[in-house]
Structure formats: C-alpha cells, structure tokens
Tab-separated table of C-alpha atoms and ligand atoms in Angstrom:
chain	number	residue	atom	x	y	z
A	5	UNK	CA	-17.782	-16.909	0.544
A	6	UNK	CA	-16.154	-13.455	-0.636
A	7	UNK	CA	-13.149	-12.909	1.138
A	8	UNK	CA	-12.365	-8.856	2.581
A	9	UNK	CA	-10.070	-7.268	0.665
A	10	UNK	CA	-7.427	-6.403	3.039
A	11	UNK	CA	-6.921	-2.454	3.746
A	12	UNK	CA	-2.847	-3.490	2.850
A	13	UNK	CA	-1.293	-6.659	1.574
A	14	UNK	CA	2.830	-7.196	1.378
A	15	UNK	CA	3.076	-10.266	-0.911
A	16	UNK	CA	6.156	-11.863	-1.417
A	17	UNK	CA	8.099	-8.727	-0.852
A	18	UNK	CA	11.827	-8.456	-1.487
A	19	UNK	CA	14.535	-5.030	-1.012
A	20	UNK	CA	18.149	-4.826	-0.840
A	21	UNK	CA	20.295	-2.388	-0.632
A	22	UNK	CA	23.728	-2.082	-2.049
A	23	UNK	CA	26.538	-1.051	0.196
A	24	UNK	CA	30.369	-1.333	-0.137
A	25	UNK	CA	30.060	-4.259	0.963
A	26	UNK	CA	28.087	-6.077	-1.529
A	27	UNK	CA	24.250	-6.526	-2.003
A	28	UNK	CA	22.689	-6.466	1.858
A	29	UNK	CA	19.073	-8.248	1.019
A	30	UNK	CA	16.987	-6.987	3.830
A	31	UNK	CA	13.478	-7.764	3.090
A	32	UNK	CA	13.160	-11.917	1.592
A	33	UNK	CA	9.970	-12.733	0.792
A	34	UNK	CA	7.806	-10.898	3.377
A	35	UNK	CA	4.343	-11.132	3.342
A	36	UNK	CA	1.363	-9.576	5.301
A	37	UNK	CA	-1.819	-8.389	5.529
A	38	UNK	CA	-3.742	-5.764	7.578
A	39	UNK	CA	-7.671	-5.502	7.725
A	40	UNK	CA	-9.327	-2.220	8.331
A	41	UNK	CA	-9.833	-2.024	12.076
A	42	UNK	CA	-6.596	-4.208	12.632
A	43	UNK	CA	-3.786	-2.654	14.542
A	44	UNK	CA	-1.032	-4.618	14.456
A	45	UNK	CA	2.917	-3.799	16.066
A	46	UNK	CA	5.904	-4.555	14.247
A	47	UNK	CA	8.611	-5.363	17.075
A	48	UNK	CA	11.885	-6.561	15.780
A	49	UNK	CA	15.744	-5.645	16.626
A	50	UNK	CA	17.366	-2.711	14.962
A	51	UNK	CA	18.274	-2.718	11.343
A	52	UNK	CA	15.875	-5.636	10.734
A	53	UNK	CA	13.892	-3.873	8.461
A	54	UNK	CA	11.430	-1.896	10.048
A	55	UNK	CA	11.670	1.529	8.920
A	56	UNK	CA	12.110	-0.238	4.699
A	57	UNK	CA	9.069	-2.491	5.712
A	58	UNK	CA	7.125	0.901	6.723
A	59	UNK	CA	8.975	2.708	3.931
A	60	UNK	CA	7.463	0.377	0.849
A	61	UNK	CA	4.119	-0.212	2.986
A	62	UNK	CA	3.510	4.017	2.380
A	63	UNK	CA	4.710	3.610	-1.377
A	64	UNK	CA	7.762	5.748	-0.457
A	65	UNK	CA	10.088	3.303	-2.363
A	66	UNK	CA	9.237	0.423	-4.112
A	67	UNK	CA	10.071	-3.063	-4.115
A	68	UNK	CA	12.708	-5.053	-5.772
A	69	UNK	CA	10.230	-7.900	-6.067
A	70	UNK	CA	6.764	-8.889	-4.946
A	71	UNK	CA	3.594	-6.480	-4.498
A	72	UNK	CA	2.593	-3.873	-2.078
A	73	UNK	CA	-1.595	-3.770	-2.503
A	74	UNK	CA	-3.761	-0.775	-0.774
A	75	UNK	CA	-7.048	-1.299	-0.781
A	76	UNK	CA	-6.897	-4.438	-3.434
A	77	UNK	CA	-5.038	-1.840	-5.941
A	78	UNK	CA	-0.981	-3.701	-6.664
A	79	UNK	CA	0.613	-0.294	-6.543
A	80	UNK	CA	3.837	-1.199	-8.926
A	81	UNK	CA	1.400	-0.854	-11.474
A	82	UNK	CA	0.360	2.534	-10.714
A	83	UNK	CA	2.289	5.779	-12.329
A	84	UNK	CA	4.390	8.182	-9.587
A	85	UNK	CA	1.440	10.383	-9.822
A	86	UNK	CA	-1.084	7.923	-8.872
A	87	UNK	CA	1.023	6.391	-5.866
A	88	UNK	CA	1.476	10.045	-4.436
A	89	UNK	CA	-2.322	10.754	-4.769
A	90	UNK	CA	-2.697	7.790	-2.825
A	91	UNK	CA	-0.106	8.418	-0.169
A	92	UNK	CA	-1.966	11.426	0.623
A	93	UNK	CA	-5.178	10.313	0.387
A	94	UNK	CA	-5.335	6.918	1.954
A	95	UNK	CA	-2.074	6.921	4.270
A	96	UNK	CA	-1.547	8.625	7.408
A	97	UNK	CA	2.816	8.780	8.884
A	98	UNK	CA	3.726	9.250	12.198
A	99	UNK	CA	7.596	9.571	12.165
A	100	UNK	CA	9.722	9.021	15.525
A	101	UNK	CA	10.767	12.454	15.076
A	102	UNK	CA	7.772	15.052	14.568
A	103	UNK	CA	8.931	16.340	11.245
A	104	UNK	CA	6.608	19.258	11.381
A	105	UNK	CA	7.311	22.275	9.158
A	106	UNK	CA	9.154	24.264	11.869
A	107	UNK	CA	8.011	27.885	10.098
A	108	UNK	CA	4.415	26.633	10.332
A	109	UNK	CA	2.196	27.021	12.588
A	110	UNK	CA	0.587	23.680	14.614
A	111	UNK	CA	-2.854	24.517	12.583
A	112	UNK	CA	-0.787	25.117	9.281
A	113	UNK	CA	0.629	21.879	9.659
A	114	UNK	CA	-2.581	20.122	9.533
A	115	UNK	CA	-3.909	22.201	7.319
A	116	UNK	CA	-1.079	22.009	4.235
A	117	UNK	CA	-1.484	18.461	3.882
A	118	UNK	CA	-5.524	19.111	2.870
A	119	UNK	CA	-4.926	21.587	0.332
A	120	UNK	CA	-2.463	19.367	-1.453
A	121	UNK	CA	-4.999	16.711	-2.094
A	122	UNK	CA	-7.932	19.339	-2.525
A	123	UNK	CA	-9.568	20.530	0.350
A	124	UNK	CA	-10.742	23.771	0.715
A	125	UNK	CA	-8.729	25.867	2.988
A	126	UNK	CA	-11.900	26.707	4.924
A	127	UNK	CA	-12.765	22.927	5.364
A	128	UNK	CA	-9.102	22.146	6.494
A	129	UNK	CA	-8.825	24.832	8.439
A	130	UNK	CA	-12.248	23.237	10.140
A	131	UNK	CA	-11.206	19.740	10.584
A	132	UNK	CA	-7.507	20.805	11.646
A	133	UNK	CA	-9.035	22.456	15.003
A	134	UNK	CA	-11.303	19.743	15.545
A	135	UNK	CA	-8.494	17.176	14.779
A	136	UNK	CA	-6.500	19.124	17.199
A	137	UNK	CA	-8.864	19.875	19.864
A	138	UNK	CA	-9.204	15.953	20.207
A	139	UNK	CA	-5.912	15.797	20.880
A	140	UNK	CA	-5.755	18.221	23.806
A	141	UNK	CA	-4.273	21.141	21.836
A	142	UNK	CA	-7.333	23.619	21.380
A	143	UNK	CA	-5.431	27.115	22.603
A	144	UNK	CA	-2.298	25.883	20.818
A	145	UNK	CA	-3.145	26.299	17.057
A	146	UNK	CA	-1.419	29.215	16.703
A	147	UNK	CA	1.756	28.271	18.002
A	148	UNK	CA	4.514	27.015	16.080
A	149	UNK	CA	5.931	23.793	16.445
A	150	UNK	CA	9.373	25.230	18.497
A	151	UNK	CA	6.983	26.557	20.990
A	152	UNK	CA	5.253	23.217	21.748
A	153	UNK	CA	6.949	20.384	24.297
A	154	UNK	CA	7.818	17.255	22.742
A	155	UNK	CA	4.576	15.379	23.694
A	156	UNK	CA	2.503	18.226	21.677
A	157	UNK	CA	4.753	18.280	18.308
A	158	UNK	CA	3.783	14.259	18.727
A	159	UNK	CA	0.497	15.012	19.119
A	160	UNK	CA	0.450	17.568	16.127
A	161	UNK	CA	1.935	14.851	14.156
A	162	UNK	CA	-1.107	12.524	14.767
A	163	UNK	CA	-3.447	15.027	13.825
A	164	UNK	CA	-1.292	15.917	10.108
A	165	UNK	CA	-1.076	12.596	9.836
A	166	UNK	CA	-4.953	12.260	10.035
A	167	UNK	CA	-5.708	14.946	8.450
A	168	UNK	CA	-6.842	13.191	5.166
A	169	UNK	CA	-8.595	10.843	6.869
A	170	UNK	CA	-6.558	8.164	5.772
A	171	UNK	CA	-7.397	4.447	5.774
A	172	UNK	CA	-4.063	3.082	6.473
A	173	UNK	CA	-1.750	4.900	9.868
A	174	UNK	CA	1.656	3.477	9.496
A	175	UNK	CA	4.534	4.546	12.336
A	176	UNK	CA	7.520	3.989	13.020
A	177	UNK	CA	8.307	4.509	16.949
A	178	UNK	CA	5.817	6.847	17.190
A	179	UNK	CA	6.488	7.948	20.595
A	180	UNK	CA	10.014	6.643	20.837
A	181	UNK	CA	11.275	10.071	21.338
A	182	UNK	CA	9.047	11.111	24.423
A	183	UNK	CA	9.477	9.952	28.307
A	184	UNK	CA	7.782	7.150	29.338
A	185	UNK	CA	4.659	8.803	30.952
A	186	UNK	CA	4.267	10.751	27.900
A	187	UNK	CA	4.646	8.394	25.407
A	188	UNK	CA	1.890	5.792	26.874
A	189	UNK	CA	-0.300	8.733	27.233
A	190	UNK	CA	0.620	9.953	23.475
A	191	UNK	CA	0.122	6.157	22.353
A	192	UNK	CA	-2.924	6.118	23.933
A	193	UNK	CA	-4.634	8.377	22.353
A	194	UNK	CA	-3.245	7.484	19.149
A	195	UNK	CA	-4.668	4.252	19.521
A	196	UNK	CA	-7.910	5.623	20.196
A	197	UNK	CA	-7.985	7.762	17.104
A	198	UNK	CA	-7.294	4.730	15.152
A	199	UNK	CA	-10.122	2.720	16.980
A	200	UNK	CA	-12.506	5.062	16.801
A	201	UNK	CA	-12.198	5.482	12.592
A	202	UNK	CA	-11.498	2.218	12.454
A	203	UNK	CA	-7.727	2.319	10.359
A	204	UNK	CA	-5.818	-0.064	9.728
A	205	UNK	CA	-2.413	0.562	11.548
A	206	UNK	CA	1.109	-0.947	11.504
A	207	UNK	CA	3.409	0.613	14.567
A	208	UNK	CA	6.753	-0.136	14.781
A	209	UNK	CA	8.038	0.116	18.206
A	210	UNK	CA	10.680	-1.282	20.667
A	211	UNK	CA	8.681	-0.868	23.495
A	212	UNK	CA	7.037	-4.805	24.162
A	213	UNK	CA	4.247	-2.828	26.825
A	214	UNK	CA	2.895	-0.750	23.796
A	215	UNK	CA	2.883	-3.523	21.420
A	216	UNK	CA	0.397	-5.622	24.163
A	217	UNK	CA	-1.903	-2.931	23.801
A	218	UNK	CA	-2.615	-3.721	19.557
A	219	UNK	CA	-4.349	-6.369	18.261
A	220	UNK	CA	-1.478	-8.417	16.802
A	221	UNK	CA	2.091	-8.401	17.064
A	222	UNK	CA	4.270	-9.298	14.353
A	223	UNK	CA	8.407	-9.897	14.056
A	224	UNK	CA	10.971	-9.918	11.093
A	225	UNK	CA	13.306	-12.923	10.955
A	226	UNK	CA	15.042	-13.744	8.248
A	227	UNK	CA	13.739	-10.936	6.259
A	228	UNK	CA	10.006	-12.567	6.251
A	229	UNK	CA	7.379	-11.298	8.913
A	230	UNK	CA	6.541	-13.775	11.574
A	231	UNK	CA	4.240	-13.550	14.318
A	232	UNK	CA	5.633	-12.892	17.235
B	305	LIG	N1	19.431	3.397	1.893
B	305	LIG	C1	20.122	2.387	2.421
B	305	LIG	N2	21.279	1.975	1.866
B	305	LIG	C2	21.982	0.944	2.386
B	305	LIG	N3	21.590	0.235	3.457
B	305	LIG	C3	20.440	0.600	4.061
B	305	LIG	C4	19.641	1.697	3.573
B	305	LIG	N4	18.549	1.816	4.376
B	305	LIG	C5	18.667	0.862	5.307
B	305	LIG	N5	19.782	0.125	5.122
B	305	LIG	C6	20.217	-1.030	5.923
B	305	LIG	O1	19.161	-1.970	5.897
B	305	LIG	C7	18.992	-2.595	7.164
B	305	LIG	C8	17.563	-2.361	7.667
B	305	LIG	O2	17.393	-0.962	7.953
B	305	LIG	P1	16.050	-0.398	8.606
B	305	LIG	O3	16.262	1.054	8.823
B	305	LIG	O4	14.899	-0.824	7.795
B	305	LIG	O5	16.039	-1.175	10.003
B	305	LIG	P2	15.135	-0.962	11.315
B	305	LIG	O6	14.690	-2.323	11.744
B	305	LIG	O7	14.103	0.057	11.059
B	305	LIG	O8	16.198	-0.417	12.351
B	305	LIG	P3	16.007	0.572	13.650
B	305	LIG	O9	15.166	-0.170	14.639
B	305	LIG	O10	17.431	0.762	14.108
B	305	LIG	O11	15.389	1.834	13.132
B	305	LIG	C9	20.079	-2.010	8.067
B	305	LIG	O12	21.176	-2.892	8.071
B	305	LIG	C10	20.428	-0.700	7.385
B	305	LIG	O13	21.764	-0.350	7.646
C-alpha cells in the first residue's frame, strides 16, 4: 500500500545559532510530518524553538542538518529561486504581528502577493475581495491598514496569506496580539478557512484553549518535537 506523501515533512532537523556565548543548538533532531487537511498546534515555552521551527518549515532559513520536504520535494536541494517560487506559491504566513504594507491599501495587500507569482492584476484584484469579503471586511478594501482595528489587520493577514492559495498555512501566534474575544473569533475563522480548502497548518500558540480546537498538538523538548 502507497503511503500519502505528506503536504510537509521535518526529518531529522538540526539549527543552532551562535551567540557570545558559544554554539546554542536549538533544534536536535526534530522530525514531523503534516498531511493535507491536518492542523496541528505547536505549544511549547518561549525560546524553545518555535518561531526557527516555523522559520525553516516556510524555507525562510535553512537547516544545519536534516531535510525540510514540501509536497515530497527535499528543498536543500532546490536553488534560492526555486525555494522562493515555492514560498509563494505553496505557503501561506500569518505573523503575530500583521506585517501588512502600512502604505497599502487592505485590497493591495492581498493583491501584491498575486502579481509576484503571476496573477493577473484583474484576477487578484477578484479573489482579494472575495478572500476578504469571507472574512467580514467587504466595505473595508479601500482602507489602509492604520485605519483598520487590530482584529481586521489580523484578518487582512489571513486573507494575504491565502491569497496564493497555498497548500501549507504556517503561524506563529496568530492572534497573540488581539484580546481574548477577538482572537477566538479571529482563530475561528482562520480555522475554518483552513478546513474548508483543506491546508495543512502548523500554529504556534501559547494559548492551550486554541490548541484543543486543531487536530493534533505537538511540543518541543529537547530540541525534538513530541506530542504533547
Ligand atoms: N538569530 C538568532 N541568533 C541567536 N540566537 C537566536 C536567533 N534566533 C533565535 N535565537 C535563540 O534561539 C532560541 C529559540 O528561539 P525561537 O524564537 O525559535 O523561540 P520561540 O519558542 O519561538 O520563543 P517565543 O515563544 O518567545 O517566541 C532562543 O533561545 C533564542 O534566543
């Protein structure tokens, strides 16, 4: 029987950092992998190695050893160009912090990420008002980013993020920086989004009542993912 190929694979996955104090080896080893539709939270203390797990899971650094694989492909073999096309093609980022473009407008933001892997502006200018009409925001296109509350930058941020239509939504503390109300209602319908295109999805959070709601939960000890 054929096994899936998983939508990303961490295999034996290693990262340090060097700091004035010597060599601090953060990641040891870890290993894990996410099937499309799977939705898995990545709950561990601070400075355990969240944000470089998420980091070398988008192909924003690479390892120091092991293999990061999207989609079956062992990206450490692939040039910078062909780990970029696939960062904007097949990954989707939600940062805590919105990281819009602040001189953009909410529609702009979802649009720019289109055009730089090929759409036509038409097209992403089409899909970035229905993306952000699903998220509550139809009426708010125009606005900039500085005239939107916290809750609806967040929100904006989902949509850029799935603007692609990605296969793989990685986070890290997605709504971390919203009240609580918000940021279950935020998380919400970010975790219908990913249901309903069926994504595979790693969330880091801190917050143990949003990590109930995925399908898996998953720790860091010892620089190796556990299950929680
Ligand atoms: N560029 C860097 N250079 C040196 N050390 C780093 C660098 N990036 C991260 N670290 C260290 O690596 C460890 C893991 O950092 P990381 O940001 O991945 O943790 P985290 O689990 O995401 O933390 P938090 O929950 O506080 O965001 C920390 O001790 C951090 O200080």
């Amino acid at each position: 029987m054929s096994e899936t190929v998983p939508a990303l694979r961490l295999a034996a996955v290693e990262r340090r950092y060097r700091t004035e104090a010597g060599e601090l080896p953060v990641l040891r080893g870890a290993e894990l992998a996410l099937q499309a539709g799977e939705i898995v939270a990545l709950v561990a203390p601070s400075g355990t190695g969240k944000s470089t797990l998420l980091h070398l899971a988008g192909l924003l650094e690479r390892p120091d050893a092991g293999e990061v694989f999207v989609g079956g492909h062992a990206a450490g073999t692939l040039s910078d160009a062909d780990r970029t096309a696939i960062r904007r093609t097949t990954i989707g980022f939600v940062y805590q912090f919105h990281h819009l473009l602040p001189e953009f407008t909410a529609e702009e933001n979802v649009v720019l990420p289109q055009l730089a892997a090929g759409t036509a502006r038409g097209a992403a200018r089409g899909r970035a008002r229905a993306l952000l009409g699903s998220f509550g925001l139809t009426g708010r296109e125009d606005h900039r980013p500085g005239r939107l509350s916290g809750g609806e930058q967040q929100r904006v941020a989902i949509a850029r993020a799935l603007a692609n239509a990605p296969r793989i939504l990685l986070a890290d503390e997605p709504t971390g920086n919203l009240d609580v109300g918000t940021a279950g209602l935020v998380f919400e319908e970010l975790l219908a989004a990913v249901r309903g295109q069926g994504l595979a999805a790693l969330i880091a959070t801190h917050n143990p009542d949003l990590a109930a709601r995925m399908d898996r939960v998953v720790t860091l000890r010892e620089g190796r993912v556990v299950e929680a």
